[in-house]
Amino acid sequence: MGTYVPDRIVTNDDLSLTLDTSDEWISTRSGIRERRIAGSGEASSDLGVIAARRALESAGISPGELDMIIVASLSPDTLFPPTASYVSAAIGANGTPAYDLSAACTGFIYALASGEAFIASGRYERVLVIGADVVSRMVDWTDRSTAVLFGDGAGAVLLEPAGGEQGIIGFDLGNEPAGRDDLKLPAGGSRLPASEDTVAGRQHFLKMNGREVFKFATRIIETSARQLLSEQGFGIEDVDLFVPHQANMRIIDAAARKLGIPAEKVFSNLERYGNTSCASIPLCLDEAEGAGRLKRGDLVLMVGFGAGLSWGSCLTRW
Ligand code: UT7
């Protein structure tokens, strides 16, 4: 694994200088105290490249040995070419297949499932999966209901065939399209291409129906986690570490409570990074391992969710 977050820290108090908000509101409603914000000119691929280099270095693998690069992002450098092409160029992986995966904040889990499938099928042996987002470029900095929640970051994992008990056990992926408009970036695609009107209407920024997403998340984390655990023959008590997508501490607490997972088995760094979308789960994994909270043999349950409305759970023997 390898991760990267920009140096610049923006606190809730900093935000309250330009928005009608407060540290009290943001921290009690979301659990977030500060976030990292990318520098001007720093795009998702720039963050992803640093995370990728760190992952390759820690695995002792050269870019030329990669079989595939998948980048999950809701804030790609450009609509096309894929952000993965920029990552590939920067790390020097010429010739390696490289593509982007769009599944919003669930993107990292979907990318993990895609990479795992390429390896399980025997087609490839080394897949670099990257979650990289500069969500700060997608939010409307005049909208206090969304701007305070997000941050920037990247995480990369190198997947290889595992021996014995170790490795990815299974996934539960899904999408409920009825909620597709609850979280979206309306303009800039083929539905609503950029125009003076879309710019004037602030349609190039993220729009969210926070309450609906909140209800969806607290419901789906529980049902997806239970489904995956029972499919794979495990109980809640077997889980050593629960790593949910970091969107809101109230969502994480409610899901853990419904599942009956004790607080000491729940990992969160939301307080310091906010919602970093596709980077949130790998940032947690890397930090958990660094802090000695992930040991070989541990059963790890990750659950992502986001626009779509989509979800993805992954069970892994560390
Ligand atoms: O990756 C997945 C993405 N997103 C999520 O998972 C987000 C899910 N949703 C949430 O986390 C929560 O719904 C929010 C944090 C977005 C909002 O929390 P809430 O408890 O549902 O608040 P609310 O939207 O019901 O707003 C309550 C009040 C409103 O004022 P009134 O109408 O009661 O007078 C808002 O205008 O809080 C106001 N408000 C704020 N006040 C101060 C909204 N944002 C702010 C703010 N500062 N930043």
mmCIF file of C-alpha atoms and ligand atoms in Angstrom:
data_model
loop_
_atom_site.group_PDB
_atom_site.id
_atom_site.type_symbol
_atom_site.label_atom_id
_atom_site.label_comp_id
_atom_site.label_asym_id
_atom_site.label_seq_id
_atom_site.Cartn_x
_atom_site.Cartn_y
_atom_site.Cartn_z
ATOM 1 C CA MET A 1 0.000 0.000 0.000
ATOM 2 C CA GLY A 2 0.939 3.612 -0.415
ATOM 3 C CA THR A 3 -0.942 6.803 0.358
ATOM 4 C CA TYR A 4 -0.634 10.532 -0.016
ATOM 5 C CA VAL A 5 -2.486 13.551 1.329
ATOM 6 C CA PRO A 6 -1.703 17.180 0.440
ATOM 7 C CA ASP A 7 0.164 19.220 3.071
ATOM 8 C CA ARG A 8 -2.380 22.021 3.402
ATOM 9 C CA ILE A 9 -4.681 21.587 6.403
ATOM 10 C CA VAL A 10 -7.985 23.470 6.444
ATOM 11 C CA THR A 11 -9.758 23.451 9.798
ATOM 12 C CA ASN A 12 -13.434 23.978 10.553
ATOM 13 C CA ASP A 13 -12.540 27.365 12.000
ATOM 14 C CA ASP A 14 -10.841 28.272 8.707
ATOM 15 C CA LEU A 15 -14.063 27.407 6.854
ATOM 16 C CA SER A 16 -16.177 29.464 9.209
ATOM 17 C CA LEU A 17 -14.268 32.556 8.042
ATOM 18 C CA THR A 18 -15.857 32.318 4.581
ATOM 19 C CA LEU A 19 -18.997 30.219 5.181
ATOM 20 C CA ASP A 20 -21.942 30.617 7.556
ATOM 21 C CA THR A 21 -20.859 27.604 9.608
ATOM 22 C CA SER A 22 -18.996 26.708 12.791
ATOM 23 C CA ASP A 23 -16.624 24.128 14.207
ATOM 24 C CA GLU A 24 -19.432 23.127 16.556
ATOM 25 C CA TRP A 25 -21.903 22.379 13.715
ATOM 26 C CA ILE A 26 -19.407 20.554 11.506
ATOM 27 C CA SER A 27 -17.887 18.427 14.256
ATOM 28 C CA THR A 28 -21.159 17.438 15.920
ATOM 29 C CA ARG A 29 -23.017 16.762 12.636
ATOM 30 C CA SER A 30 -20.188 14.999 10.826
ATOM 31 C CA GLY A 31 -17.255 14.261 13.162
ATOM 32 C CA ILE A 32 -14.902 16.186 10.845
ATOM 33 C CA ARG A 33 -12.426 18.677 12.336
ATOM 34 C CA GLU A 34 -10.058 19.310 9.446
ATOM 35 C CA ARG A 35 -9.305 18.187 5.898
ATOM 36 C CA ARG A 36 -6.410 18.308 3.423
ATOM 37 C CA ILE A 37 -6.805 20.487 0.357
ATOM 38 C CA ALA A 38 -4.705 20.065 -2.803
ATOM 39 C CA GLY A 39 -2.638 22.962 -4.069
ATOM 40 C CA SER A 40 -3.718 24.826 -7.200
ATOM 41 C CA GLY A 41 -2.538 22.848 -10.185
ATOM 42 C CA GLU A 42 -2.500 19.601 -8.211
ATOM 43 C CA ALA A 43 -4.945 17.144 -9.829
ATOM 44 C CA SER A 44 -6.125 13.666 -8.825
ATOM 45 C CA SER A 45 -3.418 11.950 -10.868
ATOM 46 C CA ASP A 46 -0.714 13.960 -9.073
ATOM 47 C CA LEU A 47 -1.940 12.610 -5.735
ATOM 48 C CA GLY A 48 -2.416 9.127 -7.190
ATOM 49 C CA VAL A 49 1.119 9.070 -8.615
ATOM 50 C CA ILE A 50 2.699 9.680 -5.212
ATOM 51 C CA ALA A 51 0.512 6.983 -3.619
ATOM 52 C CA ALA A 52 1.342 4.613 -6.498
ATOM 53 C CA ARG A 53 5.096 5.176 -6.200
ATOM 54 C CA ARG A 54 4.913 4.546 -2.462
ATOM 55 C CA ALA A 55 2.950 1.314 -2.987
ATOM 56 C CA LEU A 56 5.408 0.059 -5.615
ATOM 57 C CA GLU A 57 8.355 0.964 -3.427
ATOM 58 C CA SER A 58 6.936 -0.841 -0.402
ATOM 59 C CA ALA A 59 6.222 -3.923 -2.541
ATOM 60 C CA GLY A 60 9.653 -3.783 -4.215
ATOM 61 C CA ILE A 61 8.040 -3.850 -7.675
ATOM 62 C CA SER A 62 9.084 -1.758 -10.675
ATOM 63 C CA PRO A 63 6.396 -0.051 -12.819
ATOM 64 C CA GLY A 64 7.412 -2.240 -15.766
ATOM 65 C CA GLU A 65 6.290 -5.326 -13.830
ATOM 66 C CA LEU A 66 2.681 -4.110 -13.547
ATOM 67 C CA ASP A 67 0.018 -5.906 -15.602
ATOM 68 C CA MET A 68 -2.709 -3.305 -15.119
ATOM 69 C CA ILE A 69 -3.497 0.055 -13.512
ATOM 70 C CA ILE A 70 -7.030 0.940 -12.397
ATOM 71 C CA VAL A 71 -7.822 4.414 -11.072
ATOM 72 C CA ALA A 72 -11.058 5.025 -9.189
ATOM 73 C CA SER A 73 -11.992 8.697 -8.934
ATOM 74 C CA LEU A 74 -14.993 10.995 -8.963
ATOM 75 C CA SER A 75 -12.729 13.922 -9.762
ATOM 76 C CA PRO A 76 -10.670 12.647 -12.719
ATOM 77 C CA ASP A 77 -8.088 15.030 -14.207
ATOM 78 C CA THR A 78 -10.203 15.156 -17.387
ATOM 79 C CA LEU A 79 -13.299 13.323 -18.671
ATOM 80 C CA PHE A 80 -10.850 11.656 -21.035
ATOM 81 C CA PRO A 81 -8.146 10.481 -21.458
ATOM 82 C CA PRO A 82 -8.360 8.357 -18.333
ATOM 83 C CA THR A 83 -6.572 9.679 -15.253
ATOM 84 C CA ALA A 84 -4.864 6.274 -15.283
ATOM 85 C CA SER A 85 -2.973 7.402 -18.427
ATOM 86 C CA TYR A 86 -1.496 10.342 -16.533
ATOM 87 C CA VAL A 87 -0.547 8.054 -13.651
ATOM 88 C CA SER A 88 0.983 5.546 -16.041
ATOM 89 C CA ALA A 89 3.045 8.222 -17.790
ATOM 90 C CA ALA A 90 4.323 9.650 -14.511
ATOM 91 C CA ILE A 91 5.356 6.336 -12.974
ATOM 92 C CA GLY A 92 6.778 5.014 -16.258
ATOM 93 C CA ALA A 93 4.446 2.105 -17.007
ATOM 94 C CA ASN A 94 4.334 2.547 -20.787
ATOM 95 C CA GLY A 95 2.404 -0.274 -22.470
ATOM 96 C CA THR A 96 0.517 -1.364 -19.346
ATOM 97 C CA PRO A 97 -3.294 -1.350 -19.692
ATOM 98 C CA ALA A 98 -4.630 1.543 -17.651
ATOM 99 C CA TYR A 99 -8.211 2.705 -17.190
ATOM 100 C CA ASP A 100 -10.513 4.671 -14.890
ATOM 101 C CA LEU A 101 -13.434 3.305 -12.966
ATOM 102 C CA SER A 102 -16.374 5.542 -12.134
ATOM 103 C CA ALA A 103 -18.405 4.443 -9.122
ATOM 104 C CA ALA A 104 -18.174 7.622 -7.035
ATOM 105 C CA CYS A 105 -17.173 7.041 -3.400
ATOM 106 C CA THR A 106 -17.668 3.277 -3.846
ATOM 107 C CA GLY A 107 -15.035 3.396 -6.581
ATOM 108 C CA PHE A 108 -12.180 1.966 -4.541
ATOM 109 C CA ILE A 109 -14.135 -1.190 -3.631
ATOM 110 C CA TYR A 110 -15.359 -1.624 -7.219
ATOM 111 C CA ALA A 111 -11.785 -1.196 -8.480
ATOM 112 C CA LEU A 112 -10.559 -3.711 -5.933
ATOM 113 C CA ALA A 113 -13.219 -6.172 -7.143
ATOM 114 C CA SER A 114 -12.179 -5.584 -10.765
ATOM 115 C CA GLY A 115 -8.497 -6.070 -10.015
ATOM 116 C CA GLU A 116 -9.222 -9.175 -7.962
ATOM 117 C CA ALA A 117 -11.283 -10.639 -10.831
ATOM 118 C CA PHE A 118 -8.410 -10.138 -13.318
ATOM 119 C CA ILE A 119 -6.081 -11.952 -10.939
ATOM 120 C CA ALA A 120 -8.533 -14.716 -9.950
ATOM 121 C CA SER A 121 -9.168 -15.438 -13.649
ATOM 122 C CA GLY A 122 -5.446 -15.971 -14.127
ATOM 123 C CA ARG A 123 -5.205 -13.215 -16.731
ATOM 124 C CA TYR A 124 -2.980 -10.896 -14.711
ATOM 125 C CA GLU A 125 -0.669 -11.144 -11.713
ATOM 126 C CA ARG A 126 -0.004 -7.577 -10.654
ATOM 127 C CA VAL A 127 -2.770 -5.015 -10.638
ATOM 128 C CA LEU A 128 -2.271 -1.567 -9.143
ATOM 129 C CA VAL A 129 -5.548 -0.212 -7.780
ATOM 130 C CA ILE A 130 -5.607 3.496 -6.956
ATOM 131 C CA GLY A 131 -8.291 5.625 -5.340
ATOM 132 C CA ALA A 132 -7.479 9.302 -5.914
ATOM 133 C CA ASP A 133 -9.673 12.329 -5.444
ATOM 134 C CA VAL A 134 -9.425 16.089 -5.338
ATOM 135 C CA VAL A 135 -13.046 16.515 -4.259
ATOM 136 C CA SER A 136 -12.273 20.100 -3.265
ATOM 137 C CA ARG A 137 -12.436 20.983 -6.997
ATOM 138 C CA MET A 138 -15.920 19.501 -7.319
ATOM 139 C CA VAL A 139 -17.577 21.174 -4.337
ATOM 140 C CA ASP A 140 -19.284 24.534 -4.371
ATOM 141 C CA TRP A 141 -17.345 26.619 -1.858
ATOM 142 C CA THR A 142 -20.415 28.812 -1.357
ATOM 143 C CA ASP A 143 -22.564 25.808 -0.302
ATOM 144 C CA ARG A 144 -22.055 25.133 3.403
ATOM 145 C CA SER A 145 -24.141 21.940 3.297
ATOM 146 C CA THR A 146 -21.541 20.121 1.169
ATOM 147 C CA ALA A 147 -18.269 22.083 1.177
ATOM 148 C CA VAL A 148 -17.473 21.300 4.807
ATOM 149 C CA LEU A 149 -17.635 17.521 4.331
ATOM 150 C CA PHE A 150 -14.950 16.704 1.786
ATOM 151 C CA GLY A 151 -11.177 16.552 1.480
ATOM 152 C CA ASP A 152 -8.439 15.419 -0.908
ATOM 153 C CA GLY A 153 -6.194 12.360 -0.865
ATOM 154 C CA ALA A 154 -5.050 9.179 -2.597
ATOM 155 C CA GLY A 155 -4.343 5.564 -1.741
ATOM 156 C CA ALA A 156 -2.893 2.754 -3.833
ATOM 157 C CA VAL A 157 -2.772 -0.987 -3.306
ATOM 158 C CA LEU A 158 -0.847 -3.558 -5.295
ATOM 159 C CA LEU A 159 -2.794 -6.789 -5.785
ATOM 160 C CA GLU A 160 -1.033 -10.090 -6.402
ATOM 161 C CA PRO A 161 -2.068 -13.745 -6.160
ATOM 162 C CA ALA A 162 -2.016 -14.720 -2.469
ATOM 163 C CA GLY A 163 -1.161 -18.067 -0.999
ATOM 164 C CA GLY A 164 -2.915 -20.010 1.771
ATOM 165 C CA GLU A 165 -5.469 -18.274 3.941
ATOM 166 C CA GLN A 166 -4.334 -14.744 3.132
ATOM 167 C CA GLY A 167 -6.133 -12.494 0.686
ATOM 168 C CA ILE A 168 -9.455 -11.196 -0.535
ATOM 169 C CA ILE A 169 -12.324 -13.508 0.420
ATOM 170 C CA GLY A 170 -15.268 -11.924 -1.333
ATOM 171 C CA PHE A 171 -17.352 -8.911 -2.280
ATOM 172 C CA ASP A 172 -20.913 -7.688 -2.089
ATOM 173 C CA LEU A 173 -21.521 -4.986 -4.703
ATOM 174 C CA GLY A 174 -24.735 -3.215 -5.582
ATOM 175 C CA ASN A 175 -26.538 -0.176 -6.901
ATOM 176 C CA GLU A 176 -29.958 1.336 -6.222
ATOM 177 C CA PRO A 177 -30.538 3.630 -9.212
ATOM 178 C CA ALA A 178 -33.721 5.144 -7.729
ATOM 179 C CA GLY A 179 -31.350 7.389 -5.755
ATOM 180 C CA ARG A 180 -29.179 8.351 -8.735
ATOM 181 C CA ASP A 181 -30.053 12.042 -8.425
ATOM 182 C CA ASP A 182 -29.406 12.265 -4.671
ATOM 183 C CA LEU A 183 -25.705 12.866 -5.213
ATOM 184 C CA LYS A 184 -24.452 14.170 -8.523
ATOM 185 C CA LEU A 185 -22.400 16.611 -10.516
ATOM 186 C CA PRO A 186 -25.052 17.733 -13.006
ATOM 187 C CA ALA A 187 -23.117 19.414 -15.815
ATOM 188 C CA GLY A 188 -20.050 18.803 -17.921
ATOM 189 C CA GLY A 189 -21.102 15.440 -19.365
ATOM 190 C CA SER A 190 -23.142 14.601 -22.474
ATOM 191 C CA ARG A 191 -26.450 15.264 -20.648
ATOM 192 C CA LEU A 192 -25.665 18.873 -19.833
ATOM 193 C CA PRO A 193 -22.515 20.015 -21.586
ATOM 194 C CA ALA A 194 -20.726 23.119 -20.366
ATOM 195 C CA SER A 195 -22.398 26.358 -21.365
ATOM 196 C CA GLU A 196 -22.671 29.878 -19.988
ATOM 197 C CA ASP A 197 -25.939 28.811 -18.346
ATOM 198 C CA THR A 198 -24.453 25.774 -16.611
ATOM 199 C CA VAL A 199 -21.610 27.876 -15.268
ATOM 200 C CA ALA A 200 -23.972 30.657 -14.123
ATOM 201 C CA GLY A 201 -26.217 28.023 -12.485
ATOM 202 C CA ARG A 202 -23.256 26.486 -10.610
ATOM 203 C CA GLN A 203 -24.114 23.168 -12.237
ATOM 204 C CA HIS A 204 -20.473 22.082 -12.376
ATOM 205 C CA PHE A 205 -20.431 21.514 -8.622
ATOM 206 C CA LEU A 206 -21.479 18.541 -6.526
ATOM 207 C CA LYS A 207 -25.140 18.555 -5.391
ATOM 208 C CA MET A 208 -26.305 16.326 -2.580
ATOM 209 C CA ASN A 209 -29.537 15.420 -0.876
ATOM 210 C CA GLY A 210 -27.697 14.774 2.383
ATOM 211 C CA ARG A 211 -30.599 13.291 4.325
ATOM 212 C CA GLU A 212 -31.408 10.686 1.667
ATOM 213 C CA VAL A 213 -27.765 9.674 1.312
ATOM 214 C CA PHE A 214 -27.519 9.451 5.099
ATOM 215 C CA LYS A 215 -30.550 7.121 5.317
ATOM 216 C CA PHE A 216 -29.260 4.999 2.443
ATOM 217 C CA ALA A 217 -25.796 4.678 3.979
ATOM 218 C CA THR A 218 -26.926 3.630 7.454
ATOM 219 C CA ARG A 219 -29.259 1.016 5.918
ATOM 220 C CA ILE A 220 -26.957 -0.360 3.235
ATOM 221 C CA ILE A 221 -23.799 -0.706 5.324
ATOM 222 C CA GLU A 222 -25.640 -3.060 7.648
ATOM 223 C CA THR A 223 -27.431 -5.132 4.988
ATOM 224 C CA SER A 224 -24.399 -5.433 2.710
ATOM 225 C CA ALA A 225 -22.043 -6.367 5.548
ATOM 226 C CA ARG A 226 -24.463 -8.994 6.886
ATOM 227 C CA GLN A 227 -25.022 -10.409 3.389
ATOM 228 C CA LEU A 228 -21.295 -10.747 2.684
ATOM 229 C CA LEU A 229 -20.429 -12.214 6.073
ATOM 230 C CA SER A 230 -23.187 -14.824 5.910
ATOM 231 C CA GLU A 231 -22.367 -15.717 2.271
ATOM 232 C CA GLN A 232 -18.771 -16.367 3.295
ATOM 233 C CA GLY A 233 -19.670 -18.255 6.472
ATOM 234 C CA PHE A 234 -18.565 -15.684 9.045
ATOM 235 C CA GLY A 235 -20.295 -13.980 11.951
ATOM 236 C CA ILE A 236 -20.002 -10.380 13.084
ATOM 237 C CA GLU A 237 -17.849 -11.570 15.996
ATOM 238 C CA ASP A 238 -15.227 -12.876 13.528
ATOM 239 C CA VAL A 239 -14.495 -9.380 12.205
ATOM 240 C CA ASP A 240 -11.222 -7.979 13.612
ATOM 241 C CA LEU A 241 -11.372 -4.573 11.931
ATOM 242 C CA PHE A 242 -14.290 -2.721 10.357
ATOM 243 C CA VAL A 243 -13.189 -0.093 7.834
ATOM 244 C CA PRO A 244 -16.185 1.866 6.529
ATOM 245 C CA HIS A 245 -16.082 4.663 3.964
ATOM 246 C CA GLN A 246 -15.398 7.876 5.883
ATOM 247 C CA ALA A 247 -18.339 10.172 5.140
ATOM 248 C CA ASN A 248 -19.890 11.003 8.495
ATOM 249 C CA MET A 249 -19.110 9.769 12.017
ATOM 250 C CA ARG A 250 -22.829 9.498 12.749
ATOM 251 C CA ILE A 251 -23.177 7.104 9.792
ATOM 252 C CA ILE A 252 -20.206 5.043 10.987
ATOM 253 C CA ASP A 253 -21.465 4.926 14.590
ATOM 254 C CA ALA A 254 -25.015 4.012 13.541
ATOM 255 C CA ALA A 255 -23.802 1.250 11.213
ATOM 256 C CA ALA A 256 -21.448 -0.203 13.832
ATOM 257 C CA ARG A 257 -24.235 -0.110 16.412
ATOM 258 C CA LYS A 258 -26.709 -1.862 14.096
ATOM 259 C CA LEU A 259 -24.116 -4.491 13.230
ATOM 260 C CA GLY A 260 -23.077 -4.948 16.845
ATOM 261 C CA ILE A 261 -19.404 -4.191 16.146
ATOM 262 C CA PRO A 262 -17.689 -2.711 19.227
ATOM 263 C CA ALA A 263 -16.019 0.700 18.886
ATOM 264 C CA GLU A 264 -12.505 -0.713 19.328
ATOM 265 C CA LYS A 265 -12.946 -2.725 16.105
ATOM 266 C CA VAL A 266 -14.010 0.297 14.049
ATOM 267 C CA PHE A 267 -11.365 2.317 12.215
ATOM 268 C CA SER A 268 -11.857 5.991 11.468
ATOM 269 C CA ASN A 269 -9.663 8.931 10.521
ATOM 270 C CA LEU A 270 -12.535 11.102 9.304
ATOM 271 C CA GLU A 271 -11.758 13.717 11.941
ATOM 272 C CA ARG A 272 -8.497 14.618 10.154
ATOM 273 C CA TYR A 273 -9.349 14.063 6.472
ATOM 274 C CA GLY A 274 -13.097 14.469 5.953
ATOM 275 C CA ASN A 275 -14.638 12.504 3.101
ATOM 276 C CA THR A 276 -11.875 11.797 0.576
ATOM 277 C CA SER A 277 -14.170 9.683 -1.634
ATOM 278 C CA CYS A 278 -12.174 6.925 -3.390
ATOM 279 C CA ALA A 279 -9.159 7.510 -1.140
ATOM 280 C CA SER A 280 -10.990 7.061 2.136
ATOM 281 C CA ILE A 281 -10.732 3.285 2.601
ATOM 282 C CA PRO A 282 -7.095 2.885 1.459
ATOM 283 C CA LEU A 283 -6.087 5.848 3.665
ATOM 284 C CA CYS A 284 -7.653 3.990 6.604
ATOM 285 C CA LEU A 285 -6.039 0.650 5.750
ATOM 286 C CA ASP A 286 -2.579 2.171 5.504
ATOM 287 C CA GLU A 287 -2.994 4.091 8.728
ATOM 288 C CA ALA A 288 -4.465 1.099 10.566
ATOM 289 C CA GLU A 289 -1.509 -1.050 9.566
ATOM 290 C CA GLY A 290 0.959 1.664 10.542
ATOM 291 C CA ALA A 291 -0.726 1.963 13.928
ATOM 292 C CA GLY A 292 -0.505 -1.798 14.542
ATOM 293 C CA ARG A 293 -4.269 -2.235 14.314
ATOM 294 C CA LEU A 294 -4.024 -4.596 11.354
ATOM 295 C CA LYS A 295 -2.094 -7.791 11.801
ATOM 296 C CA ARG A 296 -1.547 -10.711 9.493
ATOM 297 C CA GLY A 297 -4.504 -13.075 9.743
ATOM 298 C CA ASP A 298 -6.996 -10.399 10.809
ATOM 299 C CA LEU A 299 -10.422 -10.489 9.178
ATOM 300 C CA VAL A 300 -11.067 -7.050 7.675
ATOM 301 C CA LEU A 301 -14.494 -5.840 6.618
ATOM 302 C CA MET A 302 -14.534 -2.775 4.333
ATOM 303 C CA VAL A 303 -17.770 -1.111 3.252
ATOM 304 C CA GLY A 304 -18.006 1.695 0.731
ATOM 305 C CA PHE A 305 -21.053 3.640 -0.475
ATOM 306 C CA GLY A 306 -21.836 6.692 -2.526
ATOM 307 C CA ALA A 307 -23.459 8.197 -5.600
ATOM 308 C CA GLY A 308 -25.437 5.793 -7.744
ATOM 309 C CA LEU A 309 -26.554 5.133 -5.109
ATOM 310 C CA SER A 310 -23.980 2.389 -4.943
ATOM 311 C CA TRP A 311 -22.329 0.239 -2.342
ATOM 312 C CA GLY A 312 -19.533 -2.284 -2.083
ATOM 313 C CA SER A 313 -18.290 -4.474 0.752
ATOM 314 C CA CYS A 314 -15.087 -6.481 0.763
ATOM 315 C CA LEU A 315 -13.965 -9.150 3.198
ATOM 316 C CA THR A 316 -10.217 -9.768 3.381
ATOM 317 C CA ARG A 317 -7.922 -11.994 5.410
ATOM 318 C CA TRP A 318 -5.021 -9.608 6.032
HETATM 319 O O1 UT7 B 1 -19.641 9.691 0.202
HETATM 320 C C1 UT7 B 1 -21.007 9.759 0.428
HETATM 321 C C2 UT7 B 1 -21.408 11.132 0.542
HETATM 322 N N1 UT7 B 1 -22.207 11.766 1.457
HETATM 323 C C3 UT7 B 1 -22.698 11.385 2.643
HETATM 324 O O2 UT7 B 1 -22.590 10.322 3.116
HETATM 325 C C4 UT7 B 1 -23.456 12.444 3.375
HETATM 326 C C5 UT7 B 1 -24.663 11.921 4.068
HETATM 327 N N2 UT7 B 1 -25.368 12.968 4.790
HETATM 328 C C6 UT7 B 1 -24.866 13.592 5.874
HETATM 329 O O3 UT7 B 1 -23.776 13.304 6.305
HETATM 330 C C7 UT7 B 1 -25.738 14.589 6.580
HETATM 331 O O4 UT7 B 1 -27.038 14.529 6.048
HETATM 332 C C8 UT7 B 1 -25.191 16.028 6.500
HETATM 333 C C9 UT7 B 1 -23.926 16.162 7.322
HETATM 334 C C10 UT7 B 1 -24.916 16.414 5.051
HETATM 335 C C11 UT7 B 1 -26.224 17.014 7.049
HETATM 336 O O5 UT7 B 1 -26.559 16.679 8.382
HETATM 337 P P1 UT7 B 1 -28.070 16.731 8.869
HETATM 338 O O6 UT7 B 1 -28.059 16.453 10.299
HETATM 339 O O7 UT7 B 1 -28.857 15.830 7.947
HETATM 340 O O8 UT7 B 1 -28.440 18.247 8.659
HETATM 341 P P2 UT7 B 1 -29.550 18.873 7.728
HETATM 342 O O9 UT7 B 1 -29.179 18.748 6.295
HETATM 343 O O10 UT7 B 1 -30.874 18.330 8.155
HETATM 344 O O11 UT7 B 1 -29.458 20.375 8.132
HETATM 345 C C12 UT7 B 1 -29.813 20.840 9.434
HETATM 346 C C13 UT7 B 1 -29.617 22.335 9.504
HETATM 347 C C14 UT7 B 1 -30.266 23.085 8.353
HETATM 348 O O12 UT7 B 1 -30.793 24.280 8.869
HETATM 349 P P3 UT7 B 1 -32.361 24.415 9.217
HETATM 350 O O13 UT7 B 1 -33.069 24.120 7.927
HETATM 351 O O14 UT7 B 1 -32.615 23.378 10.266
HETATM 352 O O15 UT7 B 1 -32.481 25.817 9.678
HETATM 353 C C15 UT7 B 1 -29.120 23.417 7.438
HETATM 354 O O16 UT7 B 1 -29.344 24.572 6.679
HETATM 355 O O17 UT7 B 1 -28.220 22.654 9.442
HETATM 356 C C16 UT7 B 1 -28.013 23.642 8.426
HETATM 357 N N3 UT7 B 1 -26.678 23.428 7.862
HETATM 358 C C17 UT7 B 1 -25.572 23.986 8.401
HETATM 359 N N4 UT7 B 1 -25.396 24.810 9.449
HETATM 360 C C18 UT7 B 1 -24.138 25.181 9.732
HETATM 361 C C19 UT7 B 1 -26.329 22.658 6.806
HETATM 362 N N5 UT7 B 1 -24.997 22.711 6.645
HETATM 363 C C20 UT7 B 1 -24.516 23.538 7.610
HETATM 364 C C21 UT7 B 1 -23.206 23.959 7.951
HETATM 365 N N6 UT7 B 1 -23.079 24.769 9.021
HETATM 366 N N7 UT7 B 1 -22.107 23.562 7.287
#
